[in-house]
CSV table of C-alpha atoms in Angstrom, one decimal:
chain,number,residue,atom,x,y,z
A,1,UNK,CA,20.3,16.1,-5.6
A,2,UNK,CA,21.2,12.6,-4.2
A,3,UNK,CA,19.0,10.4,-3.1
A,4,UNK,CA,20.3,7.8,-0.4
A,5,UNK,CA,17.2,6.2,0.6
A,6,UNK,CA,13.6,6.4,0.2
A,7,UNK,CA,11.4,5.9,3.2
A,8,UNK,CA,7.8,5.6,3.5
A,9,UNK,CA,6.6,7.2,7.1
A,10,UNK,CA,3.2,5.7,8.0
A,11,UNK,CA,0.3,7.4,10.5
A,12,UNK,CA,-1.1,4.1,12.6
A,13,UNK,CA,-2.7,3.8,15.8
A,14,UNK,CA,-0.6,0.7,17.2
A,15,UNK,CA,3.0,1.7,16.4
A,16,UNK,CA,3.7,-1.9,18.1
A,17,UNK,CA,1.4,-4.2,16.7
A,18,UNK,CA,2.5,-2.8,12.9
A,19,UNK,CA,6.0,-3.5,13.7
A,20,UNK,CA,6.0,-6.4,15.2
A,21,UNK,CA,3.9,-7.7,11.6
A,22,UNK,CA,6.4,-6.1,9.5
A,23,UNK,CA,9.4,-7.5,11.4
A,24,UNK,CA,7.7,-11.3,12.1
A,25,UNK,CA,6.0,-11.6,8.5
A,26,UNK,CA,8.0,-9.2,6.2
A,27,UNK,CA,11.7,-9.4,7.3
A,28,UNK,CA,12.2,-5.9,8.6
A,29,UNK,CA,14.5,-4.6,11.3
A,30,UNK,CA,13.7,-2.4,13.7
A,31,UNK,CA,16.6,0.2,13.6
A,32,UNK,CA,15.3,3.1,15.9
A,33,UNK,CA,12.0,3.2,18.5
A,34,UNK,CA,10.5,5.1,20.7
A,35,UNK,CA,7.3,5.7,22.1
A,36,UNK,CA,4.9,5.8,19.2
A,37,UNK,CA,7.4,5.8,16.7
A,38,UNK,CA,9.6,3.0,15.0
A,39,UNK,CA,12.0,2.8,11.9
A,40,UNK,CA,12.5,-0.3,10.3
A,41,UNK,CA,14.8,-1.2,7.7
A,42,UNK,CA,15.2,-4.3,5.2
A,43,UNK,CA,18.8,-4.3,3.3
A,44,UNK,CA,17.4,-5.4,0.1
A,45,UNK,CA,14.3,-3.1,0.0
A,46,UNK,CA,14.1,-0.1,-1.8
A,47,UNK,CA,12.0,1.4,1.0
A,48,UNK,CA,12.7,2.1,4.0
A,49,UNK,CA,9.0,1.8,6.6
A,50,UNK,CA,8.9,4.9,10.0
A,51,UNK,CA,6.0,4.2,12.0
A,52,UNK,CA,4.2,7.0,13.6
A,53,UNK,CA,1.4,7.0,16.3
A,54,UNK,CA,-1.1,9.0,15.1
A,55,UNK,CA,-1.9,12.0,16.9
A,56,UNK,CA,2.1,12.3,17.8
A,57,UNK,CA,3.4,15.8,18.2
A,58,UNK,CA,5.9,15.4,15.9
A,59,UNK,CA,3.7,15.5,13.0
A,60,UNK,CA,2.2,18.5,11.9
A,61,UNK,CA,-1.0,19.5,13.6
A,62,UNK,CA,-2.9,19.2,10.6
A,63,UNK,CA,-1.7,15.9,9.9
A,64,UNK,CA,-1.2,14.2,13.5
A,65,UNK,CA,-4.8,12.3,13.4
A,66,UNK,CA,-4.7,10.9,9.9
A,67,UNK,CA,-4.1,7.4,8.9
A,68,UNK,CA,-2.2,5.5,6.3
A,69,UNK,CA,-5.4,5.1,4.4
A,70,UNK,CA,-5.6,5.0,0.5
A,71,UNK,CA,-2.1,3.9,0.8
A,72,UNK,CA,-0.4,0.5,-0.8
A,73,UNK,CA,3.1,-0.3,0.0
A,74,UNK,CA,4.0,-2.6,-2.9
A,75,UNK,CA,7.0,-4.6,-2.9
A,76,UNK,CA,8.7,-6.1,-5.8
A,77,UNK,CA,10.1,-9.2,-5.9
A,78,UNK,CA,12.4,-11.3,-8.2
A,79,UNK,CA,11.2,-14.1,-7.9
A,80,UNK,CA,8.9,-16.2,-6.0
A,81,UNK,CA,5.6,-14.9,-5.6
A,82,UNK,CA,3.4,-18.1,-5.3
A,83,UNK,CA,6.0,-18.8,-3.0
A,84,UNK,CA,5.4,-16.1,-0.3
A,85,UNK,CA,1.9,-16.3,-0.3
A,86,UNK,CA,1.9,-20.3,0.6
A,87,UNK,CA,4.3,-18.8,3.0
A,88,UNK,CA,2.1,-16.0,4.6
A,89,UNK,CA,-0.9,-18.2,4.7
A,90,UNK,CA,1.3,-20.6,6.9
A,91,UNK,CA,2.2,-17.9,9.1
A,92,UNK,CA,-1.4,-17.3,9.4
A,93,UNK,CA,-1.3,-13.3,7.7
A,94,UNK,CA,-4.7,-13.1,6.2
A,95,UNK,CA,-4.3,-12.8,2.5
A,96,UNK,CA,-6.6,-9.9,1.5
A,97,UNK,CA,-6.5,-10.2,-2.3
A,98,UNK,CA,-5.8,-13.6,-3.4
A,99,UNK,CA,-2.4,-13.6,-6.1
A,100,UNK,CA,-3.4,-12.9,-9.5
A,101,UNK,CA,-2.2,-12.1,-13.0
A,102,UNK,CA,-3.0,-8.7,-15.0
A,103,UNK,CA,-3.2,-8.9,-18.6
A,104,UNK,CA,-0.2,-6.9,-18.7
A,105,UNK,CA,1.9,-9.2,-17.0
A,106,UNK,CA,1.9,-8.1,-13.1
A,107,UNK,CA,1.3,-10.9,-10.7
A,108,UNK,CA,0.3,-9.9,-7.4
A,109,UNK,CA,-1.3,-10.4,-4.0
A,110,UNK,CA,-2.2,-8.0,-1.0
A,111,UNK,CA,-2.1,-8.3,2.7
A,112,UNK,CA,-3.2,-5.8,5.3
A,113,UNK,CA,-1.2,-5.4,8.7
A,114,UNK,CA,-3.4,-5.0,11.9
A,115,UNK,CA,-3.7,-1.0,11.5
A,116,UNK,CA,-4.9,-1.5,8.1
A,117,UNK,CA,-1.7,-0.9,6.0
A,118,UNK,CA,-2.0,-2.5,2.8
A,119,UNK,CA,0.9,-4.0,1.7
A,120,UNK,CA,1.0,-5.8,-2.3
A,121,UNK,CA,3.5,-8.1,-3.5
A,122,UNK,CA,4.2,-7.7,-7.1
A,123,UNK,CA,5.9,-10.1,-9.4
A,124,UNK,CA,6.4,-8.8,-12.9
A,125,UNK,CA,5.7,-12.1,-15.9
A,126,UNK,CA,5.9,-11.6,-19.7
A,127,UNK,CA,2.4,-10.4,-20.6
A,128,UNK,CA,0.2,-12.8,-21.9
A,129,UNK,CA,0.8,-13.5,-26.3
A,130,UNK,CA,-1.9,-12.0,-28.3
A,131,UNK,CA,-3.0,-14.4,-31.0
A,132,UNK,CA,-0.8,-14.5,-33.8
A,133,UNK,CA,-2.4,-12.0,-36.9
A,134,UNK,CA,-3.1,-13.3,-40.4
A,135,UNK,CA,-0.4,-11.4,-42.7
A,136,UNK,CA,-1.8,-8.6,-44.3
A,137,UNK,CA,-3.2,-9.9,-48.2
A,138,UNK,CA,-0.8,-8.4,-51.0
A,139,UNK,CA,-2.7,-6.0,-53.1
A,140,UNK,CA,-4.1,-6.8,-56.4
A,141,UNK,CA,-1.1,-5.3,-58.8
A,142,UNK,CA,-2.8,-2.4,-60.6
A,143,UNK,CA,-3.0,-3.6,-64.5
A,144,UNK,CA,0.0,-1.9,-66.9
A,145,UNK,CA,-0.9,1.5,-68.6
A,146,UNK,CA,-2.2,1.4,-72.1
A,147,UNK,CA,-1.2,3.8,-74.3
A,148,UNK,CA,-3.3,6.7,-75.3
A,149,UNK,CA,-5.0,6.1,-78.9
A,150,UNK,CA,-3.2,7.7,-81.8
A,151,UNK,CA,-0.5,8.9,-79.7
A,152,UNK,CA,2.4,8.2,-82.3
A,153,UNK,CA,4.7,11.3,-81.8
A,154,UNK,CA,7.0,10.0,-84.6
């Protein structure tokens, strides 16, 4: 098997209004559309976003009126993180989960696109240094053997 692409397909109500937020705030392109579905693309991501409209007949009837709930698209950037979010607040994208830092070492922040897509921005730091541990104490050296009592063999 070869992969080529992975691509994350996502069941919203407003094909449109999730778009145009991943296109405006998140640097996608929109490669195909049609009505109640679009494809967008970012060269440098490892994922690939499809929109669908749910309740779409090209899903599966058991899965046309779901939503992308439970769902968090997480991207992972170099570099930067503090960065984008100043940038996203002064875009005006509510910022759902202000950036933070995990004890072992993941930085991130969350938004939330206007059909309720969560999308995380993850940063990866060195985790933070545990305190330095006092070296071990060397063990009392055990006292010499005596020798038995009246053991001359000579």
């Amino acid at each position: 098997m070869q992969v080529t692409t992975t691509t994350v397909s996502l069941t919203v109500d407003d094909v449109a209004r999730s778009r145009d937020f991943f296109v405006d705030h998140l640097g996608y392109q929109e490669r195909m559309a049609a009505d109640g579905f679009a494809s967008l693309h970012r060269p440098d991501a490892a994922a690939d976003v499809v929109l669908l409209r749910r309740g779409i007949d090209v899903l599966p009837a058991d899965q046309r009126h779901q939503r992308a709930g439970g769902l968090i698209l997480a991207l992972t950037l170099a570099d930067g993180i503090a960065e984008e979010e100043r940038r996203l607040r002064a875009e005006g994208v509510e910022i759902t989960m202000p950036l933070r830092q995990e004890p072992w070492g993941e930085r991130l922040f969350q938004i939330t696109d206007p059909n309720g897509v969560v999308v995380q921005f993850v940063e990866w730091a060195e985790p933070a240094a545990e305190p330095a541990a006092e070296p071990a104490a060397e063990p009392a050296a055990e006292p010499a053997a005596e020798p038995a009592a009246g053991g001359n063999d000579a």
